[in-house]
């Protein structure tokens, strides 16, 4: 039995509240149980220097935890004067995941920044962020299409992410903080609707796993992402 | 007539949602109209070096805007590697305001940090932050008293803050973003329940004002803070 | 009786030595008693990016204390790699105060930077800096007008600043370090010749004050600033 | 046919030169073809703060590219004043990989730092670094055991890493720079001798892959790591 | 003929004003012509970590130019967030020069920091700083001896510095800014009273010189330092 | 007798391996005994802002020690976020030394950066770096001339550097780490083939020396640099 009483392949309740804030072109509060992430998509009519003159757009992400999103207060990165390695690793992952499903030619010469700020953390903040970011991006692109700035949809596939792990020898889906702290292995899967893999990040600091273990985690991830794809579809109407 | 249709001495609707997040000892979402600030109070059983051995506690604050709290995206301070002068000025003001009503001897050798993160900005973020921070601090101290860690209440007076300004020649209360952008003068008042002043920060970059003008703004601030004191009282029950 | 033997409304001796250094377009050593601040005004034929194409100039300020301006040595901000919140707050205040009396259209597309470096501190460094900065700015603008680069005077009003506080229950003017350390309240007033207020920054960390107290401090400030306006006139005369 | 003329499951020549520099407790120059990484293992009789009093040791890693390890000069991170997200991501991966095979209790209260400096880059720098770091760590621990400072071997299993990718639709092993630049997918596998997985980092920014694709890459990685395990054995032989 | 009308072996007027500021244990304004440097010596009863438990003291220096000490405004290092290579090179030189004449055992476990802030620059700021720093250090040590904290004089020899160069083929002493800008070679000599050399830093970016040239510069430096030793003696009475 | 068994005027074995890495336009591993420095010369078709429009090129240098180049591990400057004063001082010296023999007009509007990374340190890293940098620069310029990008040789003279010191009262050449640690004086000479001096940096923190001592060190340096010039000539063949 899992600490939360869930079955091994059971996700936490997923909630995606659109238009949570009013200024951003896309804005979402995404909750995986008690993990709550505010994601905004900001459209800017400029592109990074390395893309100039290519007729392409760019999608990037930034990630942060509010200092007291966690059980004990963490120091504020802006006050320390630098982002941690963990923060940079996560925001790079979010950006790559969303770029995997965006057609940059169709987006045109503009940049969309996905700001993922964790208001409350209970495990799986990066996977909630990716899953919510897709909705925020969808909303922002809907706006561009409604205004005629983008004519062909650059975002035809969904992307979602979920964590899996091996807890007490049992592969389980969507770990919360308690499970995550004691799990033997921790894997984050970023999957694309229709069966493809965008990213796998599987780590075994305590224990290790074999090919069979990896596949069992991947299969759990498919179950979880199907649940998330459904929630995303419902959120964007 | 003000852009919002309010009368000159009319506050925006005030909403204070307690326990907005679950980990912090005190947690509040405070809204002055469309300005929404998440304030958490974190209790730590340590004090800054300059207080060691004095038998006193400390209250401090940190402030940040989420990048897309505003009309256009601002760059993230953690990514830039430093906090702006504006951010530091505001967080120093919040800290001083709360310390003005806290008895540090009664608090004992512990630190309470008030993290004020602006989720959505529409003018008056620092005044909403101060007003909400009092509630978060109250909740955190209630918890310390309930556990018997603090025996005598260190927080017997309320503190609240509001902005006033002169718009089109008329003194007005609680400016929203549109009014703030075009106002001739801008003043933030931090008042203590019962009639005293904790802080005045009055600036006239465009126009200037005289003694009479300052008094008229102060009287508006009293009206506004009375409204906030009532909302604070209701929030902490 | 005040520690210095002054009456409550008595300023310290004010000394303003012009052309203290030779390279700057305006250069002043301003002394309020033992507080000594070197202010230089540097004219540069460039403007900050946000002003490009507007046909306007800009006035800005930077502030620093030499490490041993104070009783005990403070660490050097250049060595620490960042400016403190206090430094940034003060330099923003100085810049706003001088901009309040400068007509940016008449100044034309150029920037004047006021560098305020405290050689010796004994309370009131920011108010001495503002008061001296007006003289340095005046000298720099005189030079621009003498060269025909500016044809209409952009600086027709004086600005000055002074601190006031409540010490042992008595409102007093122009606090030195000893008084400042023990005062119950501390307020800095930036006033414009002719009776208007440019800035009020009044703080009560220890005690608080009411409307009447604020007015008494403001009236003391008027007395002090009249003294400073006279000294400024004599310096540029 | 691959650009290098290799078959899909063919590694580049592996060379591991031990004692490449003389001061470090373990020192290795590891070459995967033209990718050359200098790895040193430094033993220090201190541990990070979070481990104090636990009777355990720590293994950590730092990674850097010399500015001209690459085709065009990259700017020096020490001169820019911060490590890139890529650098931090890689050094965190190296550290976790080596910790996965080290028994921290047996290591005792000391820290071993693995410095991985890329002298020449031609794809696969992180996997060469991990593979060489195992040898440097082995040499350092041999030294500790020879001196009697460590009595029971904390490093009983080998760890190695290799990159795999899908190039022109074909899964290939150990990509060099040319292949890496044009590959549709890129995966780094960190494997433990005997069949277990320590880490998988599989990314598909251009194309994506399915479960079958992931397994094919994993099987190639097994082939490659077996080659590396043999080279490691020979080096410490 | 030199631009200043001086003969090749003629120093600029040297002025050393002691007790220029009041808080520091030693304080000096040193002028070599129009080059003006404020040097303070601060005594602190603590030593850097690498000296703990050795029963020795330490002398160190920090150097800075005020932004408008020069013909055109330089940016403020505290605002840029780092000290330039030039600044660090100079402050290291000043520290070494003063340590060359200080007996650290006799000084005892305390640190003296020499802050050298250039108020106005006209060539030779580092040599003026070293020469003035000796006086500030002397005054600070006199204070320690007067209080009985130091019983045996740790500073029995004087140290001074001067620049020499080759201008239009002629070796000249104590270059001002105009000469320095066009000189073919530039050398700074730090000499100890009685004939010894503490430091030579001779640079030829434009032209180069031979052994004979170096000796001629050294002999000029002796003449200059004798003048400075006399001025130091007079300043400390 | 010296610790190494060398005579006072005996250099350590000099080895200069060209084309040590493959990407750089010039690449050298230079060894002075156990001191090993990798120097690469990178040609970039851009110049620093202060040279724009002058029709001249630029030569600059960066220097770093790998963390475990030394007996005990030093912290990595990229991780600390800044370069030490020592690093900056050395890289400025290397740059000036190479510029002393380069005709910037003949080089044309391009920049050559000399990256000097110390793989193993045993005293004299900066002098080995300068001596090796000349070879790397020579190779890079040879390449530019072979391609016809540079038509007249901008590098007609060699430059080399060596350290000298006074150990146990005896002037000695090319100090290794043991000698350097205990020497009374330490001097680095940068000499140009044909008899001229480019730089002298002579420091006496412990003892001091007189004119005769300086000349004896300079004469030793001539002996050493002649050895290095021969090795450079052989390396570029």
PDB file of N, CA and C in Angstrom, chain C residues 20-25 34 36 38 40-44 46 62-64 66-71 73 76-79 81-83 91 113 115-117 119-122, chain E residues 20-25 34 36 38 40-44 62-64 66-71 73 76-83 91 113 115-117 119-122:
ATOM      1  N   UNK C  20      36.051  71.099  -6.089  1.00  0.00           N
ATOM      2  CA  UNK C  20      36.936  70.352  -5.191  1.00  0.00           C
ATOM      3  C   UNK C  20      37.860  69.422  -5.993  1.00  0.00           C
ATOM      4  N   UNK C  21      37.369  68.864  -7.078  1.00  0.00           N
ATOM      5  CA  UNK C  21      38.234  68.104  -7.988  1.00  0.00           C
ATOM      6  C   UNK C  21      38.134  68.755  -9.362  1.00  0.00           C
ATOM      7  N   UNK C  22      39.089  68.432 -10.238  1.00  0.00           N
ATOM      8  CA  UNK C  22      39.202  69.253 -11.445  1.00  0.00           C
ATOM      9  C   UNK C  22      38.609  68.670 -12.731  1.00  0.00           C
ATOM     10  N   UNK C  23      38.410  67.342 -12.792  1.00  0.00           N
ATOM     11  CA  UNK C  23      37.984  66.785 -14.073  1.00  0.00           C
ATOM     12  C   UNK C  23      36.482  66.928 -14.337  1.00  0.00           C
ATOM     13  N   UNK C  24      35.661  66.823 -13.299  1.00  0.00           N
ATOM     14  CA  UNK C  24      34.206  66.770 -13.505  1.00  0.00           C
ATOM     15  C   UNK C  24      33.651  68.116 -13.958  1.00  0.00           C
ATOM     16  N   UNK C  25      32.521  68.053 -14.673  1.00  0.00           N
ATOM     17  CA  UNK C  25      31.862  69.272 -15.132  1.00  0.00           C
ATOM     18  C   UNK C  25      31.299  70.058 -13.938  1.00  0.00           C
ATOM     19  N   UNK C  34      30.408  67.222  10.522  1.00  0.00           N
ATOM     20  CA  UNK C  34      31.469  66.260  10.199  1.00  0.00           C
ATOM     21  C   UNK C  34      31.115  65.296   9.077  1.00  0.00           C
ATOM     22  N   UNK C  36      30.935  64.561   5.372  1.00  0.00           N
ATOM     23  CA  UNK C  36      31.579  65.162   4.198  1.00  0.00           C
ATOM     24  C   UNK C  36      31.364  64.278   2.976  1.00  0.00           C
ATOM     25  N   UNK C  38      31.719  64.037  -1.258  1.00  0.00           N
ATOM     26  CA  UNK C  38      32.237  64.561  -2.524  1.00  0.00           C
ATOM     27  C   UNK C  38      31.216  64.233  -3.609  1.00  0.00           C
ATOM     28  N   UNK C  40      30.292  64.743  -7.661  1.00  0.00           N
ATOM     29  CA  UNK C  40      30.691  65.215  -8.984  1.00  0.00           C
ATOM     30  C   UNK C  40      29.527  65.040  -9.948  1.00  0.00           C
ATOM     31  N   UNK C  41      29.411  65.967 -10.864  1.00  0.00           N
ATOM     32  CA  UNK C  41      28.415  65.864 -11.934  1.00  0.00           C
ATOM     33  C   UNK C  41      29.168  65.622 -13.230  1.00  0.00           C
ATOM     34  N   UNK C  42      28.845  64.509 -13.890  1.00  0.00           N
ATOM     35  CA  UNK C  42      29.508  64.160 -15.154  1.00  0.00           C
ATOM     36  C   UNK C  42      28.505  64.235 -16.286  1.00  0.00           C
ATOM     37  N   UNK C  43      28.826  65.028 -17.287  1.00  0.00           N
ATOM     38  CA  UNK C  43      27.950  65.156 -18.456  1.00  0.00           C
ATOM     39  C   UNK C  43      28.411  64.173 -19.521  1.00  0.00           C
ATOM     40  N   UNK C  44      27.490  63.377 -20.013  1.00  0.00           N
ATOM     41  CA  UNK C  44      27.820  62.464 -21.113  1.00  0.00           C
ATOM     42  C   UNK C  44      26.798  62.645 -22.232  1.00  0.00           C
ATOM     43  N   UNK C  46      25.110  60.945 -24.130  1.00  0.00           N
ATOM     44  CA  UNK C  46      24.361  59.722 -24.445  1.00  0.00           C
ATOM     45  C   UNK C  46      23.225  59.635 -23.436  1.00  0.00           C
ATOM     46  N   UNK C  62      24.669  57.989  -8.342  1.00  0.00           N
ATOM     47  CA  UNK C  62      25.244  56.828  -7.669  1.00  0.00           C
ATOM     48  C   UNK C  62      25.811  57.281  -6.324  1.00  0.00           C
ATOM     49  N   UNK C  63      25.739  56.391  -5.345  1.00  0.00           N
ATOM     50  CA  UNK C  63      26.120  56.739  -3.978  1.00  0.00           C
ATOM     51  C   UNK C  63      27.025  55.649  -3.444  1.00  0.00           C
ATOM     52  N   UNK C  64      27.999  56.048  -2.663  1.00  0.00           N
ATOM     53  CA  UNK C  64      28.843  55.050  -2.003  1.00  0.00           C
ATOM     54  C   UNK C  64      29.463  55.681  -0.764  1.00  0.00           C
ATOM     55  N   UNK C  66      32.939  55.452   1.393  1.00  0.00           N
ATOM     56  CA  UNK C  66      34.263  54.844   1.488  1.00  0.00           C
ATOM     57  C   UNK C  66      34.251  53.904   2.699  1.00  0.00           C
ATOM     58  N   UNK C  67      35.008  52.813   2.609  1.00  0.00           N
ATOM     59  CA  UNK C  67      34.924  51.803   3.681  1.00  0.00           C
ATOM     60  C   UNK C  67      35.153  52.371   5.087  1.00  0.00           C
ATOM     61  N   UNK C  68      36.070  53.331   5.212  1.00  0.00           N
ATOM     62  CA  UNK C  68      36.324  53.837   6.560  1.00  0.00           C
ATOM     63  C   UNK C  68      35.778  55.248   6.745  1.00  0.00           C
ATOM     64  N   UNK C  69      34.672  55.541   6.060  1.00  0.00           N
ATOM     65  CA  UNK C  69      33.974  56.797   6.325  1.00  0.00           C
ATOM     66  C   UNK C  69      33.319  56.746   7.710  1.00  0.00           C
ATOM     67  N   UNK C  70      33.175  55.539   8.226  1.00  0.00           N
ATOM     68  CA  UNK C  70      32.376  55.319   9.443  1.00  0.00           C
ATOM     69  C   UNK C  70      33.260  54.927  10.631  1.00  0.00           C
ATOM     70  N   UNK C  71      32.645  54.811  11.814  1.00  0.00           N
ATOM     71  CA  UNK C  71      33.392  54.513  13.036  1.00  0.00           C
ATOM     72  C   UNK C  71      34.177  53.210  12.917  1.00  0.00           C
ATOM     73  N   UNK C  73      35.208  49.968  10.173  1.00  0.00           N
ATOM     74  CA  UNK C  73      35.336  49.783   8.727  1.00  0.00           C
ATOM     75  C   UNK C  73      34.210  48.891   8.189  1.00  0.00           C
ATOM     76  N   UNK C  76      33.975  46.855   1.468  1.00  0.00           N
ATOM     77  CA  UNK C  76      33.882  47.608   0.210  1.00  0.00           C
ATOM     78  C   UNK C  76      32.908  46.893  -0.715  1.00  0.00           C
ATOM     79  N   UNK C  77      31.922  47.622  -1.235  1.00  0.00           N
ATOM     80  CA  UNK C  77      30.906  46.987  -2.076  1.00  0.00           C
ATOM     81  C   UNK C  77      31.500  46.424  -3.365  1.00  0.00           C
ATOM     82  N   UNK C  78      32.504  47.082  -3.920  1.00  0.00           N
ATOM     83  CA  UNK C  78      33.121  46.566  -5.150  1.00  0.00           C
ATOM     84  C   UNK C  78      33.781  45.216  -4.887  1.00  0.00           C
ATOM     85  N   UNK C  79      34.323  45.031  -3.684  1.00  0.00           N
ATOM     86  CA  UNK C  79      34.968  43.764  -3.349  1.00  0.00           C
ATOM     87  C   UNK C  79      33.936  42.678  -3.073  1.00  0.00           C
ATOM     88  N   UNK C  81      31.080  42.598  -4.447  1.00  0.00           N
ATOM     89  CA  UNK C  81      30.454  42.274  -5.732  1.00  0.00           C
ATOM     90  C   UNK C  81      29.012  42.703  -5.835  1.00  0.00           C
ATOM     91  N   UNK C  82      28.504  43.397  -4.812  1.00  0.00           N
ATOM     92  CA  UNK C  82      27.185  44.002  -5.020  1.00  0.00           C
ATOM     93  C   UNK C  82      26.926  45.172  -4.075  1.00  0.00           C
ATOM     94  N   UNK C  83      26.044  46.024  -4.547  1.00  0.00           N
ATOM     95  CA  UNK C  83      25.645  47.177  -3.755  1.00  0.00           C
ATOM     96  C   UNK C  83      24.550  46.742  -2.795  1.00  0.00           C
ATOM     97  N   UNK C  91      20.670  55.948  -3.579  1.00  0.00           N
ATOM     98  CA  UNK C  91      20.999  56.531  -4.877  1.00  0.00           C
ATOM     99  C   UNK C  91      19.755  56.733  -5.741  1.00  0.00           C
ATOM    100  N   UNK C 113      25.348  62.381 -14.589  1.00  0.00           N
ATOM    101  CA  UNK C 113      25.425  61.441 -13.473  1.00  0.00           C
ATOM    102  C   UNK C 113      26.032  62.143 -12.270  1.00  0.00           C
ATOM    103  N   UNK C 115      27.730  61.549  -8.921  1.00  0.00           N
ATOM    104  CA  UNK C 115      28.403  60.561  -8.073  1.00  0.00           C
ATOM    105  C   UNK C 115      28.603  61.151  -6.688  1.00  0.00           C
ATOM    106  N   UNK C 116      28.007  60.509  -5.701  1.00  0.00           N
ATOM    107  CA  UNK C 116      28.061  61.011  -4.327  1.00  0.00           C
ATOM    108  C   UNK C 116      28.871  60.027  -3.498  1.00  0.00           C
ATOM    109  N   UNK C 117      30.084  60.377  -3.164  1.00  0.00           N
ATOM    110  CA  UNK C 117      30.956  59.483  -2.396  1.00  0.00           C
ATOM    111  C   UNK C 117      31.220  60.095  -1.028  1.00  0.00           C
ATOM    112  N   UNK C 119      33.065  60.741   2.112  1.00  0.00           N
ATOM    113  CA  UNK C 119      34.439  60.627   2.619  1.00  0.00           C
ATOM    114  C   UNK C 119      34.440  60.428   4.128  1.00  0.00           C
ATOM    115  N   UNK C 120      33.466  61.045   4.789  1.00  0.00           N
ATOM    116  CA  UNK C 120      33.376  60.932   6.252  1.00  0.00           C
ATOM    117  C   UNK C 120      31.909  61.030   6.628  1.00  0.00           C
ATOM    118  N   UNK C 121      31.462  60.124   7.489  1.00  0.00           N
ATOM    119  CA  UNK C 121      30.038  60.037   7.812  1.00  0.00           C
ATOM    120  C   UNK C 121      29.803  60.391   9.272  1.00  0.00           C
ATOM    121  N   UNK C 122      28.798  61.252   9.495  1.00  0.00           N
ATOM    122  CA  UNK C 122      28.373  61.550  10.865  1.00  0.00           C
ATOM    123  C   UNK C 122      26.881  61.841  10.887  1.00  0.00           C
TER     124      UNK C 122
ATOM    125  N   UNK E  20      43.205  63.463   7.683  1.00  0.00           N
ATOM    126  CA  UNK E  20      42.279  64.089   6.740  1.00  0.00           C
ATOM    127  C   UNK E  20      40.835  63.715   7.072  1.00  0.00           C
ATOM    128  N   UNK E  21      40.624  62.486   7.548  1.00  0.00           N
ATOM    129  CA  UNK E  21      39.303  62.099   8.053  1.00  0.00           C
ATOM    130  C   UNK E  21      39.480  61.652   9.493  1.00  0.00           C
ATOM    131  N   UNK E  22      38.381  61.592  10.248  1.00  0.00           N
ATOM    132  CA  UNK E  22      38.542  61.476  11.696  1.00  0.00           C
ATOM    133  C   UNK E  22      38.348  60.078  12.288  1.00  0.00           C
ATOM    134  N   UNK E  23      37.669  59.165  11.596  1.00  0.00           N
ATOM    135  CA  UNK E  23      37.377  57.888  12.244  1.00  0.00           C
ATOM    136  C   UNK E  23      38.534  56.892  12.202  1.00  0.00           C
ATOM    137  N   UNK E  24      39.315  56.888  11.118  1.00  0.00           N
ATOM    138  CA  UNK E  24      40.331  55.855  10.931  1.00  0.00           C
ATOM    139  C   UNK E  24      41.495  56.007  11.909  1.00  0.00           C
ATOM    140  N   UNK E  25      42.133  54.887  12.227  1.00  0.00           N
ATOM    141  CA  UNK E  25      43.293  54.915  13.111  1.00  0.00           C
ATOM    142  C   UNK E  25      44.471  55.646  12.447  1.00  0.00           C
ATOM    143  N   UNK E  34      48.646  66.821  -9.139  1.00  0.00           N
ATOM    144  CA  UNK E  34      47.184  66.768  -9.157  1.00  0.00           C
ATOM    145  C   UNK E  34      46.623  65.393  -8.848  1.00  0.00           C
ATOM    146  N   UNK E  36      45.499  62.840  -6.285  1.00  0.00           N
ATOM    147  CA  UNK E  36      45.125  62.945  -4.869  1.00  0.00           C
ATOM    148  C   UNK E  36      44.476  61.649  -4.412  1.00  0.00           C
ATOM    149  N   UNK E  38      43.128  59.413  -1.026  1.00  0.00           N
ATOM    150  CA  UNK E  38      42.808  59.351   0.395  1.00  0.00           C
ATOM    151  C   UNK E  38      43.143  57.941   0.876  1.00  0.00           C
ATOM    152  N   UNK E  40      43.279  55.450   4.236  1.00  0.00           N
ATOM    153  CA  UNK E  40      42.986  55.248   5.659  1.00  0.00           C
ATOM    154  C   UNK E  40      43.550  53.908   6.091  1.00  0.00           C
ATOM    155  N   UNK E  41      44.020  53.858   7.310  1.00  0.00           N
ATOM    156  CA  UNK E  41      44.481  52.595   7.903  1.00  0.00           C
ATOM    157  C   UNK E  41      43.492  52.210   8.992  1.00  0.00           C
ATOM    158  N   UNK E  42      42.886  51.026   8.852  1.00  0.00           N
ATOM    159  CA  UNK E  42      41.896  50.556   9.827  1.00  0.00           C
ATOM    160  C   UNK E  42      42.455  49.358  10.571  1.00  0.00           C
ATOM    161  N   UNK E  43      42.493  49.448  11.888  1.00  0.00           N
ATOM    162  CA  UNK E  43      42.980  48.342  12.714  1.00  0.00           C
ATOM    163  C   UNK E  43      41.800  47.489  13.140  1.00  0.00           C
ATOM    164  N   UNK E  44      41.895  46.201  12.921  1.00  0.00           N
ATOM    165  CA  UNK E  44      40.839  45.290  13.378  1.00  0.00           C
ATOM    166  C   UNK E  44      41.482  44.150  14.153  1.00  0.00           C
ATOM    167  N   UNK E  62      43.195  47.785  -0.087  1.00  0.00           N
ATOM    168  CA  UNK E  62      42.188  47.844  -1.137  1.00  0.00           C
ATOM    169  C   UNK E  62      42.323  49.190  -1.854  1.00  0.00           C
ATOM    170  N   UNK E  63      42.039  49.160  -3.143  1.00  0.00           N
ATOM    171  CA  UNK E  63      42.261  50.342  -3.987  1.00  0.00           C
ATOM    172  C   UNK E  63      41.014  50.585  -4.817  1.00  0.00           C
ATOM    173  N   UNK E  64      40.691  51.830  -5.026  1.00  0.00           N
ATOM    174  CA  UNK E  64      39.587  52.159  -5.920  1.00  0.00           C
ATOM    175  C   UNK E  64      39.769  53.572  -6.460  1.00  0.00           C
ATOM    176  N   UNK E  66      37.474  56.775  -7.585  1.00  0.00           N
ATOM    177  CA  UNK E  66      36.125  57.308  -7.709  1.00  0.00           C
ATOM    178  C   UNK E  66      35.807  57.422  -9.200  1.00  0.00           C
ATOM    179  N   UNK E  67      34.537  57.225  -9.578  1.00  0.00           N
ATOM    180  CA  UNK E  67      34.205  57.184 -11.010  1.00  0.00           C
ATOM    181  C   UNK E  67      34.691  58.405 -11.788  1.00  0.00           C
ATOM    182  N   UNK E  68      34.622  59.582 -11.156  1.00  0.00           N
ATOM    183  CA  UNK E  68      35.036  60.764 -11.924  1.00  0.00           C
ATOM    184  C   UNK E  68      36.354  61.323 -11.417  1.00  0.00           C
ATOM    185  N   UNK E  69      37.243  60.429 -10.930  1.00  0.00           N
ATOM    186  CA  UNK E  69      38.603  60.855 -10.629  1.00  0.00           C
ATOM    187  C   UNK E  69      39.365  61.170 -11.915  1.00  0.00           C
ATOM    188  N   UNK E  70      38.831  60.676 -13.023  1.00  0.00           N
ATOM    189  CA  UNK E  70      39.558  60.727 -14.299  1.00  0.00           C
ATOM    190  C   UNK E  70      38.913  61.710 -15.291  1.00  0.00           C
ATOM    191  N   UNK E  71      39.553  61.901 -16.431  1.00  0.00           N
ATOM    192  CA  UNK E  71      39.069  62.862 -17.427  1.00  0.00           C
ATOM    193  C   UNK E  71      37.651  62.551 -17.881  1.00  0.00           C
ATOM    194  N   UNK E  73      34.261  59.861 -17.185  1.00  0.00           N
ATOM    195  CA  UNK E  73      33.729  59.034 -16.093  1.00  0.00           C
ATOM    196  C   UNK E  73      33.918  57.551 -16.392  1.00  0.00           C
ATOM    197  N   UNK E  76      31.384  52.585 -12.090  1.00  0.00           N
ATOM    198  CA  UNK E  76      31.646  52.273 -10.688  1.00  0.00           C
ATOM    199  C   UNK E  76      31.744  50.756 -10.514  1.00  0.00           C
ATOM    200  N   UNK E  77      32.833  50.283  -9.929  1.00  0.00           N
ATOM    201  CA  UNK E  77      33.027  48.833  -9.810  1.00  0.00           C
ATOM    202  C   UNK E  77      31.944  48.180  -8.945  1.00  0.00           C
ATOM    203  N   UNK E  78      31.474  48.875  -7.921  1.00  0.00           N
ATOM    204  CA  UNK E  78      30.426  48.295  -7.074  1.00  0.00           C
ATOM    205  C   UNK E  78      29.152  48.080  -7.879  1.00  0.00           C
ATOM    206  N   UNK E  79      28.877  48.979  -8.844  1.00  0.00           N
ATOM    207  CA  UNK E  79      27.676  48.847  -9.669  1.00  0.00           C
ATOM    208  C   UNK E  79      27.854  47.744 -10.707  1.00  0.00           C
ATOM    209  N   UNK E  80      29.063  47.617 -11.235  1.00  0.00           N
ATOM    210  CA  UNK E  80      29.323  46.551 -12.218  1.00  0.00           C
ATOM    211  C   UNK E  80      29.361  45.182 -11.540  1.00  0.00           C
ATOM    212  N   UNK E  81      29.655  45.167 -10.238  1.00  0.00           N
ATOM    213  CA  UNK E  81      29.643  43.901  -9.510  1.00  0.00           C
ATOM    214  C   UNK E  81      30.975  43.189  -9.505  1.00  0.00           C
ATOM    215  N   UNK E  82      32.012  43.828 -10.050  1.00  0.00           N
ATOM    216  CA  UNK E  82      33.327  43.238  -9.847  1.00  0.00           C
ATOM    217  C   UNK E  82      34.454  44.252 -10.027  1.00  0.00           C
ATOM    218  N   UNK E  83      35.552  43.939  -9.372  1.00  0.00           N
ATOM    219  CA  UNK E  83      36.739  44.770  -9.480  1.00  0.00           C
ATOM    220  C   UNK E  83      37.496  44.383 -10.739  1.00  0.00           C
ATOM    221  N   UNK E  91      45.966  46.733  -5.936  1.00  0.00           N
ATOM    222  CA  UNK E  91      45.813  46.561  -4.488  1.00  0.00           C
ATOM    223  C   UNK E  91      46.674  45.427  -3.951  1.00  0.00           C
ATOM    224  N   UNK E 113      44.052  47.271   7.512  1.00  0.00           N
ATOM    225  CA  UNK E 113      43.647  47.404   6.113  1.00  0.00           C
ATOM    226  C   UNK E 113      43.886  48.830   5.649  1.00  0.00           C
ATOM    227  N   UNK E 115      42.958  51.375   2.970  1.00  0.00           N
ATOM    228  CA  UNK E 115      42.027  51.699   1.891  1.00  0.00           C
ATOM    229  C   UNK E 115      42.544  52.910   1.145  1.00  0.00           C
ATOM    230  N   UNK E 116      42.801  52.704  -0.150  1.00  0.00           N
ATOM    231  CA  UNK E 116      43.366  53.765  -0.975  1.00  0.00           C
ATOM    232  C   UNK E 116      42.318  54.165  -2.007  1.00  0.00           C
ATOM    233  N   UNK E 117      41.706  55.312  -1.828  1.00  0.00           N
ATOM    234  CA  UNK E 117      40.661  55.768  -2.747  1.00  0.00           C
ATOM    235  C   UNK E 117      41.134  57.017  -3.467  1.00  0.00           C
ATOM    236  N   UNK E 119      40.814  60.224  -5.258  1.00  0.00           N
ATOM    237  CA  UNK E 119      39.820  61.293  -5.429  1.00  0.00           C
ATOM    238  C   UNK E 119      40.025  61.997  -6.763  1.00  0.00           C
ATOM    239  N   UNK E 120      41.277  62.104  -7.183  1.00  0.00           N
ATOM    240  CA  UNK E 120      41.589  62.783  -8.444  1.00  0.00           C
ATOM    241  C   UNK E 120      42.844  62.128  -9.024  1.00  0.00           C
ATOM    242  N   UNK E 121      42.813  61.808 -10.302  1.00  0.00           N
ATOM    243  CA  UNK E 121      43.900  61.056 -10.917  1.00  0.00           C
ATOM    244  C   UNK E 121      44.617  61.903 -11.966  1.00  0.00           C
ATOM    245  N   UNK E 122      45.938  61.888 -11.891  1.00  0.00           N
ATOM    246  CA  UNK E 122      46.736  62.548 -12.930  1.00  0.00           C
ATOM    247  C   UNK E 122      48.052  61.793 -13.119  1.00  0.00           C
TER     248      UNK E 122
END
